[in-house]
Short mmCIF file of C-alpha atoms in Angstrom, two decimals:
data_model
loop_
_atom_site.label_atom_id
_atom_site.label_comp_id
_atom_site.label_asym_id
_atom_site.label_seq_id
_atom_site.Cartn_x
_atom_site.Cartn_y
_atom_site.Cartn_z
CA UNK A 298 80.85 16.95 74.83
CA UNK A 299 77.60 17.46 76.89
CA UNK A 300 75.49 19.46 73.68
CA UNK A 301 77.37 16.43 71.46
CA UNK A 302 76.01 13.58 73.85
CA UNK A 303 72.13 15.99 74.29
CA UNK A 304 72.43 15.82 69.85
CA UNK A 305 73.58 13.23 69.52
CA UNK A 306 70.36 11.53 72.26
CA UNK A 307 67.78 13.15 70.54
CA UNK A 308 68.92 11.87 66.63
CA UNK A 309 68.80 8.67 68.10
CA UNK A 310 65.05 9.08 69.95
CA UNK A 311 63.19 10.71 66.17
CA UNK A 312 65.42 7.72 64.58
CA UNK A 313 63.15 5.52 66.62
CA UNK A 314 59.86 7.64 65.98
CA UNK A 315 61.05 6.65 62.60
CA UNK A 316 61.31 2.75 63.13
CA UNK A 317 58.16 2.67 64.75
CA UNK A 318 56.02 5.15 62.31
CA UNK A 319 57.09 2.41 59.72
CA UNK A 320 56.70 -0.55 61.16
CA UNK A 321 52.92 0.76 62.20
CA UNK A 322 52.55 1.84 58.25
CA UNK A 323 54.07 -1.02 56.41
CA UNK A 324 50.77 -3.04 59.47
CA UNK A 325 48.36 -0.59 57.83
CA UNK A 326 49.14 -0.47 54.17
CA UNK A 327 49.35 -4.66 53.70
CA UNK A 328 48.55 -5.55 50.12
CA UNK A 329 44.81 -5.90 48.34
CA UNK A 330 44.03 -8.98 49.30
CA UNK A 331 42.35 -10.78 45.97
CA UNK A 332 37.91 -9.70 44.70
CA UNK A 333 37.58 -13.22 44.36
CA UNK A 334 37.62 -13.04 48.40
CA UNK A 335 36.04 -16.34 49.45
CA UNK A 336 34.87 -16.22 52.93
CA UNK A 337 35.10 -19.78 54.58
CA UNK A 338 38.78 -20.14 53.57
CA UNK A 339 41.21 -19.57 56.39
CA UNK A 340 43.81 -16.11 56.46
CA UNK A 341 46.68 -16.57 58.55
CA UNK A 342 48.32 -13.10 57.69
CA UNK A 343 48.09 -10.81 60.82
CA UNK A 344 46.45 -8.35 58.49
CA UNK A 345 43.82 -8.17 56.52
CA UNK A 346 43.13 -6.46 52.70
CA UNK A 347 39.85 -6.19 51.72
CA UNK A 348 39.71 -2.28 50.59
CA UNK A 349 37.44 -0.80 47.55
CA UNK A 350 36.03 -5.22 46.82
CA UNK A 351 32.46 -3.98 46.65
CA UNK A 352 32.20 -6.70 49.41
CA UNK A 353 29.32 -7.36 52.43
CA UNK A 354 29.87 -9.34 55.40
CA UNK A 355 27.62 -12.08 56.06
CA UNK A 356 26.17 -12.30 59.63
CA UNK A 357 26.11 -15.47 60.28
CA UNK A 358 29.27 -16.28 59.43
CA UNK A 359 32.69 -15.48 60.75
CA UNK A 360 35.91 -14.14 59.38
CA UNK A 361 38.40 -17.51 59.99
CA UNK A 362 41.77 -14.93 60.57
CA UNK A 363 42.76 -16.39 64.31
CA UNK A 364 46.11 -14.11 63.71
CA UNK A 365 45.08 -10.88 61.50
CA UNK A 366 45.46 -7.73 64.04
CA UNK A 367 44.68 -5.50 61.22
CA UNK A 368 41.81 -5.59 59.21
CA UNK A 369 41.18 -3.20 56.38
CA UNK A 370 37.17 -2.98 54.84
CA UNK A 371 37.18 0.57 52.93
CA UNK A 372 35.14 1.63 50.11
CA UNK A 373 32.88 -1.71 50.46
CA UNK A 374 29.34 0.43 50.63
CA UNK A 375 29.32 -0.82 53.54
CA UNK A 376 25.85 -0.23 56.01
CA UNK A 377 26.07 -2.37 58.61
CA UNK A 378 29.46 -4.36 60.50
CA UNK A 379 27.39 -7.34 62.24
CA UNK A 380 28.73 -8.93 65.56
CA UNK A 381 28.83 -12.50 64.15
CA UNK A 382 31.80 -11.41 61.73
CA UNK A 383 34.15 -9.90 63.76
CA UNK A 384 33.85 -13.22 66.41
CA UNK A 385 37.17 -14.75 66.31
CA UNK A 386 38.93 -12.16 65.93
CA UNK A 387 40.71 -11.70 69.39
CA UNK A 388 44.01 -10.62 67.75
CA UNK A 389 41.92 -7.75 65.93
CA UNK A 390 43.79 -4.32 67.49
CA UNK A 391 43.22 -1.61 64.56
CA UNK A 392 39.41 -2.16 62.42
CA UNK A 393 39.38 0.42 59.07
CA UNK A 394 35.93 0.71 58.14
CA UNK A 395 36.77 4.37 56.73
CA UNK A 396 34.14 5.52 53.34
CA UNK A 397 31.35 3.51 54.26
CA UNK A 398 28.29 5.48 55.29
CA UNK A 399 27.75 3.07 58.14
CA UNK A 400 24.00 2.92 60.19
CA UNK A 401 25.21 0.74 62.93
CA UNK A 402 27.81 -0.47 64.59
CA UNK A 403 27.45 -3.92 67.05
CA UNK A 404 27.00 -3.78 70.73
CA UNK A 405 29.74 -6.00 70.66
CA UNK A 406 32.61 -4.06 68.73
CA UNK A 407 31.81 -1.59 71.16
CA UNK A 408 32.87 -3.80 74.17
CA UNK A 409 36.36 -4.68 72.74
CA UNK A 410 37.97 -1.38 74.40
CA UNK A 411 41.45 -2.42 73.11
CA UNK A 412 39.88 -1.81 68.91
CA UNK A 413 40.76 0.59 67.14
CA UNK A 414 37.63 2.26 65.00
CA UNK A 415 39.29 4.84 62.11
CA UNK A 416 35.41 5.28 60.07
CA UNK A 417 34.22 8.45 58.67
CA UNK A 418 31.91 10.86 61.00
CA UNK A 419 28.36 9.99 60.70
CA UNK A 420 25.21 9.52 63.08
CA UNK A 421 25.84 5.51 62.70
CA UNK A 422 28.20 5.72 65.20
CA UNK A 423 26.56 6.97 68.46
CA UNK A 424 25.30 3.88 69.83
CA UNK A 425 28.65 2.95 69.42
CA UNK A 426 29.92 6.38 70.81
CA UNK A 427 27.74 5.60 73.93
CA UNK A 428 28.63 1.90 74.75
CA UNK A 429 32.21 3.06 74.38
CA UNK A 430 31.75 5.32 76.86
CA UNK A 431 29.71 3.01 79.47
CA UNK A 432 32.19 0.68 79.88
CA UNK A 433 35.43 1.57 78.48
CA UNK A 434 36.28 4.24 81.05
CA UNK A 435 40.09 5.56 81.43
CA UNK A 436 39.73 5.61 77.43
CA UNK A 437 41.11 8.48 75.22
CA UNK A 438 38.50 10.74 73.31
CA UNK A 439 37.25 8.83 70.21
CA UNK A 440 38.09 10.35 67.00
CA UNK A 441 36.29 10.28 63.09
CA UNK A 442 38.00 11.22 60.14
CA UNK A 443 36.41 13.86 57.65
CA UNK A 444 35.04 11.83 54.87
CA UNK A 445 36.46 14.15 52.04
CA UNK A 446 38.85 16.11 53.99
CA UNK A 447 40.80 13.17 56.03
CA UNK A 448 41.00 15.11 59.16
CA UNK A 449 40.20 13.84 62.76
CA UNK A 450 37.67 15.30 64.74
CA UNK A 451 36.34 14.68 68.21
CA UNK A 452 32.94 12.14 67.49
CA UNK A 453 31.63 13.58 70.45
CA UNK A 454 31.72 17.15 69.06
CA UNK A 455 30.66 16.44 65.98
CA UNK A 456 27.49 14.02 67.01
CA UNK A 457 26.00 17.15 69.83
CA UNK A 458 25.66 19.36 66.26
CA UNK A 459 25.12 17.37 63.23
CA UNK A 460 23.35 14.77 64.92
CA UNK A 461 20.48 15.42 67.60
CA UNK A 462 19.28 13.57 70.23
CA UNK A 463 16.68 10.16 68.35
CA UNK A 464 14.02 8.64 70.79
CA UNK A 465 13.83 5.21 71.86
CA UNK A 466 12.28 2.46 71.36
CA UNK A 467 10.47 2.29 74.42
CA UNK A 468 9.63 6.20 73.96
CA UNK A 469 8.52 5.47 70.04
CA UNK A 470 6.61 2.23 70.77
CA UNK A 471 4.93 4.67 73.26
CA UNK A 472 3.79 7.29 71.29
CA UNK A 473 2.73 4.73 68.75
CA UNK A 474 0.93 3.64 72.08
CA UNK A 475 -0.91 6.79 72.80
CA UNK A 476 -1.82 7.53 69.33
CA UNK A 477 -3.53 4.19 68.07
CA UNK A 478 -5.18 4.72 71.77
CA UNK A 479 -5.95 8.41 72.00
CA UNK A 480 -7.68 7.18 67.80
CA UNK A 481 -9.61 4.13 69.33
CA UNK A 482 -11.34 7.01 72.33
CA UNK A 483 -12.78 10.01 69.31
CA UNK A 484 -13.21 6.87 67.11
CA UNK A 485 -15.98 5.34 70.07
CA UNK A 486 -16.67 9.06 70.52
CA UNK A 487 -17.65 9.49 67.03
CA UNK A 488 -19.55 5.96 66.56
CA UNK A 489 -21.45 6.35 69.26
CA UNK A 490 -22.31 9.80 68.93
CA UNK A 491 -23.97 9.34 65.54
CA UNK A 492 -25.65 5.53 66.76
CA UNK A 493 -27.43 8.42 69.36
CA UNK A 494 -28.08 10.79 66.69
CA UNK A 495 -29.64 7.77 64.47
CA UNK A 496 -31.78 5.66 67.13
CA UNK A 497 -33.04 10.01 68.42
CA UNK A 498 -34.11 10.61 64.59
CA UNK A 499 -35.87 7.15 64.84
CA UNK A 500 -37.73 7.75 67.50
CA UNK A 501 -39.10 11.20 66.82
CA UNK A 502 -40.40 9.36 63.29
CA UNK A 503 -41.55 6.48 65.55
CA UNK A 504 -43.41 8.69 67.38
CA UNK A 505 -44.98 10.75 64.57
CA UNK A 506 -46.31 7.83 63.07
CA UNK A 507 -47.76 6.22 66.72
CA UNK A 508 -49.13 10.00 66.83
CA UNK A 509 -50.83 10.22 63.71
CA UNK A 510 -52.42 6.08 64.54
CA UNK A 511 -54.35 7.20 67.76
CA UNK A 512 -55.41 10.55 66.95
CA UNK A 513 -58.86 10.51 65.62
CA UNK A 514 -60.25 10.54 63.02
CA UNK A 515 -62.32 13.82 61.44
CA UNK A 516 -65.60 13.06 59.47
CA UNK A 517 -65.59 15.23 57.09
CA UNK A 518 -68.80 13.51 55.13
CA UNK A 519 -72.63 13.60 55.92
CA UNK A 520 -74.51 11.08 56.32
CA UNK A 521 -76.39 8.06 53.90
CA UNK A 522 -79.15 9.87 52.07
CA UNK A 523 -81.26 6.41 53.51
CA UNK A 524 -80.45 5.15 56.86
CA UNK A 525 -82.00 1.93 58.05
CA UNK A 526 -80.75 2.43 61.09
CA UNK A 527 -83.45 1.96 63.87
CA UNK A 528 -84.05 4.77 66.76
CA UNK A 529 -84.24 4.01 70.23
CA UNK A 530 -86.86 3.12 71.80
CA UNK A 531 -87.08 5.24 74.05
CA UNK A 532 -89.23 8.73 73.74
CA UNK A 533 -87.46 11.83 73.71
CA UNK A 534 -88.55 14.18 76.33
CA UNK A 535 -88.99 17.01 74.69
CA UNK A 536 -91.34 15.62 71.79
CA UNK A 537 -89.54 17.55 68.55
CA UNK A 538 -91.86 19.98 66.65
CA UNK A 539 -93.27 18.95 63.24
CA UNK A 540 -95.55 20.95 60.87
CA UNK A 541 -99.09 20.48 60.71
CA UNK A 542 -99.77 17.78 57.67
CA UNK A 543 -102.53 15.03 57.70
CA UNK A 544 -99.60 12.52 56.87
CA UNK A 545 -98.09 10.69 58.81
CA UNK A 546 -94.48 11.41 56.32
CA UNK A 547 -91.73 13.78 57.89
CA UNK A 548 -89.47 15.86 55.38
CA UNK A 549 -86.46 17.28 55.60
CA UNK A 550 -83.57 19.19 54.28
CA UNK A 551 -80.09 16.93 53.40
CA UNK A 552 -76.79 17.74 52.66
CA UNK A 553 -75.50 15.17 49.92
CA UNK A 554 -72.06 14.20 49.34
CA UNK A 555 -71.58 16.42 46.73
CA UNK A 556 -72.48 19.61 49.30
CA UNK A 557 -76.48 20.20 46.79
CA UNK A 558 -79.33 20.75 49.70
CA UNK A 559 -81.71 16.91 49.15
CA UNK A 560 -85.82 16.59 50.25
CA UNK A 561 -85.04 12.82 52.63
CA UNK A 562 -88.00 10.66 53.84
CA UNK A 563 -88.71 9.22 57.09
CA UNK A 564 -91.77 7.40 57.81
CA UNK A 565 -92.38 7.63 61.70
CA UNK A 566 -95.06 4.22 61.89
CA UNK A 567 -91.56 2.75 60.18
CA UNK A 568 -89.75 3.85 63.74
CA UNK A 569 -92.53 3.11 66.20
CA UNK A 570 -93.37 6.51 67.23
CA UNK A 571 -97.32 7.59 66.17
CA UNK A 572 -97.77 11.01 65.77
CA UNK A 573 -99.59 12.17 69.15
CA UNK A 574 -100.71 15.44 68.16
#
């Protein structure tokens, strides 16, 4: 008798679980909507299925479906989930976005701790995971689906293995600013070095030019053959030697520009010197 009651109790429990699973499956497999979806229209359904329609989500317009609880956006080639599109879906508890290569999920969706996100495993879920971990305490572990097998995987483990931590925007900005500053410093140093080198070369050229201008010029030529310059009236201390001659003329040899000896005639009386011997 007791065994019969136990068996009956287990049977009722299994039936109840089957009914719950069937009801949940029906909610998640609602009919696919038409391809010509108009985002301006109002939907009164509790389950909307837009799978495989190649849709793009508007970023500045909200979906008008205040009663929807399950929304299927799988297989649409989505890369982002804009927060404005889901702003008025207050009753939404299951969002299916599998078979979409998501690059980002809006922060407002991550802050909805009661929202179940069914998505393929990808690095685009990293920010969504961090926000959920920091703001939704006591929640169950977050899962993602393998894009090929559809098996569930632990999202935290996947991110640690497949998605190395990226640099924060502030860190990236600091690195870029530091690189630019370093390039400016190096460029300024090179420019200053070239300027000093150019100034040094210009100074050397100017110094050589001044030296050549100030240096005394060597006289390589000889005096003109006939000189008209008058001698100083002061008599020399020692009378010059002269050859005895009957007249007052004086002869000397002179080398001209052609370096050939040439006679030079000079009249001593014209210079105001009368021979005293």
